[in-house]
Amino acid sequence: LLRGHSTIQVRDFFSLGLDGQHGATPGSPVIFARGNMLLCGIGALKGLVYTNKAIIFEENGAHSQIFADELSELLQDRHQRHVDMPLGHDVGGVEEEVNVDLLDRHVETADFEMIVVEKMLQECCDSFDRRYLIYRRMLQHLSTNEGEDDASSLLRLVPVRDSLQQFSMQIKETREALLTLLDNEQDMLEMLLTKKSEAASEASALDLHLHDEVELLLENYVRVLNRTYNDVLYLQYRLASKQELAAIALDVYRNTLLRI
């Protein structure tokens, strides 16, 4: 693979967390251009994205396969809509639009590499939302679990607290990676592989305002991550309050025993 793609450096694979040292924990999120490709490591998904194909690494085989199947279906649907009724098709002076969701609306006009990046970001945010719901139900169960003594409650809360802390750090890292990218217009321009290729073939300069497409995309998912991160922070506050109450109850019980 390295011999076939001269723009890839060995350190890039380390950046994607493909050195086998991260185990089941995703590495730090990365999105950056390397010549005619993008290296993307978002959540559990890692891959190389070109103008007309993507290589998704099977660190988690089942998850990667599901993602690849969904991406393929998304692109096939786009192709079919273009064949049947292109977006904005003018019929008798009336502009008709295909009724699709936010991602699909972007898919209709976006280049291949941006479709893949958005699909990876969407999958990452959806995964975070699913995990948040699991933690919320878990905390609700712990809060309503009757007949459990305070010592047992404290012991059960410790692993939940540690896991929730790690989860909040993953969301924060992903959000900060997108914010760092948003601060660099040149890096956002470099992500537009198809438009770079078209500009190079026409021996023209790339329009600097084209980075707006990437900027709007990233800003949307920063907002989604901010919402999830704030929800997780609220769970952490609730968990800390429950731990404090359990600790106070234990102290009261211990003091009562000492007075007997």
mmCIF file of C-alpha atoms in Angstrom:
data_model
loop_
_atom_site.group_PDB
_atom_site.id
_atom_site.type_symbol
_atom_site.label_atom_id
_atom_site.label_comp_id
_atom_site.label_asym_id
_atom_site.label_seq_id
_atom_site.Cartn_x
_atom_site.Cartn_y
_atom_site.Cartn_z
ATOM 1 C CA LEU A 1 0.000 0.000 0.000
ATOM 2 C CA LEU A 2 2.798 2.430 0.878
ATOM 3 C CA ARG A 3 4.633 1.713 -2.381
ATOM 4 C CA GLY A 4 1.458 2.337 -4.375
ATOM 5 C CA HIS A 5 0.774 5.747 -2.840
ATOM 6 C CA SER A 6 3.900 7.870 -2.592
ATOM 7 C CA THR A 7 2.157 10.767 -0.818
ATOM 8 C CA ILE A 8 1.431 8.642 2.266
ATOM 9 C CA GLN A 9 4.007 8.690 5.038
ATOM 10 C CA VAL A 10 4.414 6.007 7.681
ATOM 11 C CA ARG A 11 3.594 8.565 10.373
ATOM 12 C CA ASP A 12 0.213 9.087 8.699
ATOM 13 C CA PHE A 13 -0.768 5.531 9.576
ATOM 14 C CA PHE A 14 0.269 6.243 13.158
ATOM 15 C CA SER A 15 -1.991 9.307 13.066
ATOM 16 C CA LEU A 16 -4.882 7.066 12.074
ATOM 17 C CA GLY A 17 -4.115 4.756 14.986
ATOM 18 C CA LEU A 18 -3.270 1.827 12.695
ATOM 19 C CA ASP A 19 -0.142 0.860 14.617
ATOM 20 C CA GLY A 20 -2.111 -1.595 16.744
ATOM 21 C CA GLN A 21 -1.394 0.259 19.996
ATOM 22 C CA HIS A 22 -4.859 1.720 20.571
ATOM 23 C CA GLY A 23 -6.663 -1.569 21.035
ATOM 24 C CA ALA A 24 -10.436 -1.145 21.059
ATOM 25 C CA THR A 25 -10.153 2.562 21.850
ATOM 26 C CA PRO A 26 -10.300 4.858 18.797
ATOM 27 C CA GLY A 27 -7.253 7.022 18.216
ATOM 28 C CA SER A 28 -7.345 10.811 18.121
ATOM 29 C CA PRO A 29 -9.644 12.075 15.335
ATOM 30 C CA VAL A 30 -7.885 13.327 12.204
ATOM 31 C CA ILE A 31 -8.947 14.708 8.816
ATOM 32 C CA PHE A 32 -6.250 16.043 6.518
ATOM 33 C CA ALA A 33 -5.190 15.999 2.878
ATOM 34 C CA ARG A 34 -2.175 14.179 1.484
ATOM 35 C CA GLY A 35 -1.802 15.062 -2.178
ATOM 36 C CA ASN A 36 -4.691 13.438 -4.051
ATOM 37 C CA MET A 37 -6.275 11.810 -0.993
ATOM 38 C CA LEU A 38 -7.740 12.488 2.429
ATOM 39 C CA LEU A 39 -6.719 10.594 5.541
ATOM 40 C CA CYS A 40 -9.713 10.298 7.818
ATOM 41 C CA GLY A 41 -9.912 8.835 11.287
ATOM 42 C CA ILE A 42 -13.297 9.730 12.771
ATOM 43 C CA GLY A 43 -14.594 7.701 15.683
ATOM 44 C CA ALA A 44 -14.187 4.011 14.919
ATOM 45 C CA LEU A 45 -13.900 4.624 11.166
ATOM 46 C CA LYS A 46 -10.517 5.060 9.504
ATOM 47 C CA GLY A 47 -9.737 5.265 5.844
ATOM 48 C CA LEU A 48 -8.222 6.857 2.758
ATOM 49 C CA VAL A 49 -10.573 8.880 0.562
ATOM 50 C CA TYR A 50 -9.932 9.721 -3.087
ATOM 51 C CA THR A 51 -11.996 11.572 -5.684
ATOM 52 C CA ASN A 52 -13.779 8.400 -6.797
ATOM 53 C CA LYS A 53 -13.101 5.706 -4.200
ATOM 54 C CA ALA A 54 -12.512 5.154 -0.507
ATOM 55 C CA ILE A 55 -10.463 2.554 1.358
ATOM 56 C CA ILE A 56 -11.964 1.800 4.777
ATOM 57 C CA PHE A 57 -9.695 -0.111 7.146
ATOM 58 C CA GLU A 58 -11.263 -3.054 8.928
ATOM 59 C CA GLU A 59 -10.175 -2.342 12.466
ATOM 60 C CA ASN A 60 -13.730 -3.266 13.386
ATOM 61 C CA GLY A 61 -14.771 -5.508 10.509
ATOM 62 C CA ALA A 62 -18.530 -5.538 11.111
ATOM 63 C CA HIS A 63 -18.778 -1.785 11.671
ATOM 64 C CA SER A 64 -16.638 -0.976 8.631
ATOM 65 C CA GLN A 65 -18.687 -3.300 6.430
ATOM 66 C CA ILE A 66 -21.977 -1.759 7.551
ATOM 67 C CA PHE A 67 -20.603 1.723 6.893
ATOM 68 C CA ALA A 68 -19.370 0.710 3.428
ATOM 69 C CA ASP A 69 -22.753 -0.838 2.580
ATOM 70 C CA GLU A 70 -24.651 2.273 3.727
ATOM 71 C CA LEU A 71 -22.311 4.547 1.777
ATOM 72 C CA SER A 72 -22.716 2.426 -1.331
ATOM 73 C CA GLU A 73 -26.510 2.529 -0.986
ATOM 74 C CA LEU A 74 -26.422 6.303 -0.510
ATOM 75 C CA LEU A 75 -24.393 6.792 -3.688
ATOM 76 C CA GLN A 76 -26.567 4.387 -5.660
ATOM 77 C CA ASP A 77 -29.684 6.274 -4.567
ATOM 78 C CA ARG A 78 -28.069 9.530 -5.686
ATOM 79 C CA HIS A 79 -27.245 8.052 -9.076
ATOM 80 C CA GLN A 80 -30.786 6.747 -9.465
ATOM 81 C CA ARG A 81 -32.306 10.106 -8.563
ATOM 82 C CA HIS A 82 -30.080 11.809 -11.102
ATOM 83 C CA VAL A 83 -31.286 9.355 -13.732
ATOM 84 C CA ASP A 84 -34.979 9.618 -12.810
ATOM 85 C CA MET A 85 -35.283 13.266 -11.746
ATOM 86 C CA PRO A 86 -32.198 15.387 -11.082
ATOM 87 C CA LEU A 87 -32.383 17.823 -8.177
ATOM 88 C CA GLY A 88 -33.755 21.181 -9.349
ATOM 89 C CA HIS A 89 -35.104 19.665 -12.595
ATOM 90 C CA ASP A 90 -37.113 22.326 -14.411
ATOM 91 C CA VAL A 91 -40.523 21.012 -15.504
ATOM 92 C CA GLY A 92 -42.757 23.563 -17.245
ATOM 93 C CA GLY A 93 -41.078 26.495 -15.505
ATOM 94 C CA VAL A 94 -41.577 24.946 -12.046
ATOM 95 C CA GLU A 95 -38.488 23.819 -10.186
ATOM 96 C CA GLU A 96 -39.005 20.425 -8.520
ATOM 97 C CA GLU A 97 -36.875 19.218 -5.646
ATOM 98 C CA VAL A 98 -36.361 15.726 -4.343
ATOM 99 C CA ASN A 99 -37.535 15.419 -0.732
ATOM 100 C CA VAL A 100 -34.444 14.143 1.067
ATOM 101 C CA ASP A 101 -32.857 14.669 4.481
ATOM 102 C CA LEU A 102 -29.947 17.016 5.284
ATOM 103 C CA LEU A 103 -27.226 14.541 4.330
ATOM 104 C CA ASP A 104 -28.975 13.520 1.131
ATOM 105 C CA ARG A 105 -29.391 17.164 0.081
ATOM 106 C CA HIS A 106 -25.642 17.590 0.391
ATOM 107 C CA VAL A 107 -25.093 14.306 -1.464
ATOM 108 C CA GLU A 108 -26.987 15.630 -4.487
ATOM 109 C CA THR A 109 -24.411 18.334 -5.218
ATOM 110 C CA ALA A 110 -21.258 17.395 -3.289
ATOM 111 C CA ASP A 111 -18.164 15.742 -4.682
ATOM 112 C CA PHE A 112 -17.423 12.137 -3.731
ATOM 113 C CA GLU A 113 -14.772 12.876 -1.104
ATOM 114 C CA MET A 114 -17.037 15.312 0.755
ATOM 115 C CA ILE A 115 -19.878 12.794 0.737
ATOM 116 C CA VAL A 116 -17.617 10.229 2.403
ATOM 117 C CA VAL A 117 -16.339 12.723 4.979
ATOM 118 C CA GLU A 118 -19.872 13.809 5.890
ATOM 119 C CA LYS A 119 -21.053 10.209 6.103
ATOM 120 C CA MET A 120 -18.167 9.429 8.472
ATOM 121 C CA LEU A 121 -18.977 12.479 10.595
ATOM 122 C CA GLN A 122 -22.655 11.555 10.667
ATOM 123 C CA GLU A 123 -21.874 7.993 11.717
ATOM 124 C CA CYS A 124 -19.534 9.253 14.440
ATOM 125 C CA CYS A 125 -22.143 11.671 15.834
ATOM 126 C CA ASP A 126 -24.882 9.030 15.657
ATOM 127 C CA SER A 127 -22.619 6.625 17.530
ATOM 128 C CA PHE A 128 -22.014 9.242 20.236
ATOM 129 C CA ASP A 129 -25.778 9.835 20.527
ATOM 130 C CA ARG A 130 -26.460 6.107 20.910
ATOM 131 C CA ARG A 131 -23.819 5.815 23.618
ATOM 132 C CA TYR A 132 -25.253 8.836 25.415
ATOM 133 C CA LEU A 133 -28.695 7.200 25.510
ATOM 134 C CA ILE A 134 -27.171 4.032 26.978
ATOM 135 C CA TYR A 135 -25.456 6.023 29.733
ATOM 136 C CA ARG A 136 -28.640 7.978 30.448
ATOM 137 C CA ARG A 137 -30.713 4.808 30.849
ATOM 138 C CA MET A 138 -27.977 3.287 32.985
ATOM 139 C CA LEU A 139 -27.975 6.294 35.282
ATOM 140 C CA GLN A 140 -31.766 6.267 35.481
ATOM 141 C CA HIS A 141 -31.638 2.604 36.499
ATOM 142 C CA LEU A 142 -29.042 3.307 39.180
ATOM 143 C CA SER A 143 -31.090 6.232 40.492
ATOM 144 C CA THR A 144 -34.263 4.142 40.848
ATOM 145 C CA ASN A 145 -32.637 0.934 42.086
ATOM 146 C CA GLU A 146 -34.329 0.345 45.433
ATOM 147 C CA GLY A 147 -33.126 -2.002 48.145
ATOM 148 C CA GLU A 148 -29.446 -1.439 47.367
ATOM 149 C CA ASP A 149 -27.210 -0.266 50.204
ATOM 150 C CA ASP A 150 -25.114 2.866 49.766
ATOM 151 C CA ALA A 151 -21.781 1.016 49.769
ATOM 152 C CA SER A 152 -22.872 -1.164 46.853
ATOM 153 C CA SER A 153 -24.240 1.897 45.070
ATOM 154 C CA LEU A 154 -20.908 3.701 45.375
ATOM 155 C CA LEU A 155 -19.003 0.696 44.038
ATOM 156 C CA ARG A 156 -21.290 0.434 41.031
ATOM 157 C CA LEU A 157 -20.980 4.136 40.240
ATOM 158 C CA VAL A 158 -17.161 4.161 40.021
ATOM 159 C CA PRO A 159 -16.791 2.253 36.693
ATOM 160 C CA VAL A 160 -19.712 4.203 35.226
ATOM 161 C CA ARG A 161 -18.045 7.479 36.224
ATOM 162 C CA ASP A 162 -14.704 6.454 34.687
ATOM 163 C CA SER A 163 -16.334 5.241 31.473
ATOM 164 C CA LEU A 164 -18.429 8.400 31.172
ATOM 165 C CA GLN A 165 -15.316 10.524 31.672
ATOM 166 C CA GLN A 166 -13.523 8.712 28.853
ATOM 167 C CA PHE A 167 -16.577 9.141 26.629
ATOM 168 C CA SER A 168 -16.718 12.903 27.240
ATOM 169 C CA MET A 169 -13.019 13.146 26.348
ATOM 170 C CA GLN A 170 -13.630 11.363 23.028
ATOM 171 C CA ILE A 171 -16.403 13.807 22.129
ATOM 172 C CA LYS A 172 -14.243 16.761 23.148
ATOM 173 C CA GLU A 173 -11.286 15.531 21.066
ATOM 174 C CA THR A 174 -13.496 15.080 18.002
ATOM 175 C CA ARG A 175 -14.989 18.549 18.420
ATOM 176 C CA GLU A 176 -11.560 20.148 18.880
ATOM 177 C CA ALA A 177 -10.242 18.392 15.762
ATOM 178 C CA LEU A 178 -13.055 19.950 13.707
ATOM 179 C CA LEU A 179 -12.513 23.361 15.299
ATOM 180 C CA THR A 180 -8.794 23.196 14.481
ATOM 181 C CA LEU A 181 -9.655 22.433 10.880
ATOM 182 C CA LEU A 182 -12.150 25.310 10.805
ATOM 183 C CA ASP A 183 -9.383 27.705 11.859
ATOM 184 C CA ASN A 184 -7.314 26.898 8.758
ATOM 185 C CA GLU A 185 -8.845 27.922 5.424
ATOM 186 C CA GLN A 186 -5.978 26.398 3.445
ATOM 187 C CA ASP A 187 -6.504 22.976 5.061
ATOM 188 C CA MET A 188 -10.203 23.156 4.212
ATOM 189 C CA LEU A 189 -9.370 24.013 0.603
ATOM 190 C CA GLU A 190 -6.975 21.062 0.438
ATOM 191 C CA MET A 191 -9.875 18.750 1.321
ATOM 192 C CA LEU A 192 -11.631 19.613 -1.968
ATOM 193 C CA LEU A 193 -9.826 16.969 -3.996
ATOM 194 C CA THR A 194 -12.140 16.996 -7.004
ATOM 195 C CA LYS A 195 -12.117 20.779 -7.360
ATOM 196 C CA LYS A 196 -8.323 20.826 -6.946
ATOM 197 C CA SER A 197 -7.997 18.252 -9.702
ATOM 198 C CA GLU A 198 -10.323 20.217 -12.000
ATOM 199 C CA ALA A 199 -8.424 23.439 -11.359
ATOM 200 C CA ALA A 200 -5.096 21.717 -12.047
ATOM 201 C CA SER A 201 -6.395 20.262 -15.325
ATOM 202 C CA GLU A 202 -7.477 23.745 -16.410
ATOM 203 C CA ALA A 203 -4.186 25.290 -15.185
ATOM 204 C CA SER A 204 -6.180 27.721 -13.043
ATOM 205 C CA ALA A 205 -6.026 28.715 -9.393
ATOM 206 C CA LEU A 206 -8.499 27.257 -6.939
ATOM 207 C CA ASP A 207 -11.140 29.772 -5.856
ATOM 208 C CA LEU A 208 -10.383 30.579 -2.207
ATOM 209 C CA HIS A 209 -14.095 30.965 -1.432
ATOM 210 C CA LEU A 210 -14.723 27.300 -2.199
ATOM 211 C CA HIS A 211 -13.677 26.424 1.344
ATOM 212 C CA ASP A 212 -17.135 27.682 2.443
ATOM 213 C CA GLU A 213 -18.556 24.269 1.519
ATOM 214 C CA VAL A 214 -16.226 22.531 3.957
ATOM 215 C CA GLU A 215 -16.719 25.230 6.575
ATOM 216 C CA LEU A 216 -20.503 24.874 6.586
ATOM 217 C CA LEU A 217 -20.204 21.101 6.802
ATOM 218 C CA LEU A 218 -17.818 21.186 9.748
ATOM 219 C CA GLU A 219 -19.764 23.889 11.588
ATOM 220 C CA ASN A 220 -22.904 21.771 11.395
ATOM 221 C CA TYR A 221 -21.229 18.794 13.046
ATOM 222 C CA VAL A 222 -19.498 20.981 15.638
ATOM 223 C CA ARG A 223 -22.978 22.074 16.728
ATOM 224 C CA VAL A 224 -24.110 18.448 16.939
ATOM 225 C CA LEU A 225 -21.045 17.514 18.986
ATOM 226 C CA ASN A 226 -21.553 20.529 21.281
ATOM 227 C CA ARG A 227 -25.084 19.358 22.030
ATOM 228 C CA THR A 228 -24.006 15.797 22.800
ATOM 229 C CA TYR A 229 -21.054 16.988 24.866
ATOM 230 C CA ASN A 230 -23.298 19.202 26.991
ATOM 231 C CA ASP A 231 -25.711 16.300 27.492
ATOM 232 C CA VAL A 232 -22.842 14.108 28.687
ATOM 233 C CA LEU A 233 -21.615 16.849 31.046
ATOM 234 C CA TYR A 234 -25.094 16.960 32.582
ATOM 235 C CA LEU A 235 -24.956 13.196 33.143
ATOM 236 C CA GLN A 236 -21.588 13.610 34.825
ATOM 237 C CA TYR A 237 -23.044 16.253 37.167
ATOM 238 C CA ARG A 238 -25.935 13.953 38.034
ATOM 239 C CA LEU A 239 -23.565 11.072 38.655
ATOM 240 C CA ALA A 240 -21.342 13.211 40.889
ATOM 241 C CA SER A 241 -24.395 14.305 42.895
ATOM 242 C CA LYS A 242 -25.487 10.702 43.371
ATOM 243 C CA GLN A 243 -21.998 9.748 44.540
ATOM 244 C CA GLU A 244 -21.970 12.615 47.036
ATOM 245 C CA LEU A 245 -25.386 11.635 48.419
ATOM 246 C CA ALA A 246 -24.327 7.996 48.747
ATOM 247 C CA ALA A 247 -21.124 9.032 50.519
ATOM 248 C CA ILE A 248 -23.071 11.282 52.913
ATOM 249 C CA ALA A 249 -25.502 8.460 53.688
ATOM 250 C CA LEU A 250 -22.567 6.151 54.430
ATOM 251 C CA ASP A 251 -21.037 8.724 56.772
ATOM 252 C CA VAL A 252 -24.326 9.146 58.611
ATOM 253 C CA TYR A 253 -24.708 5.383 58.965
ATOM 254 C CA ARG A 254 -21.112 5.034 60.233
ATOM 255 C CA ASN A 255 -21.572 7.819 62.777
ATOM 256 C CA THR A 256 -24.790 6.205 63.973
ATOM 257 C CA LEU A 257 -22.927 2.915 64.549
ATOM 258 C CA LEU A 258 -20.162 4.703 66.458
ATOM 259 C CA ARG A 259 -22.698 6.251 68.833
ATOM 260 C CA ILE A 260 -24.261 2.886 69.642
#
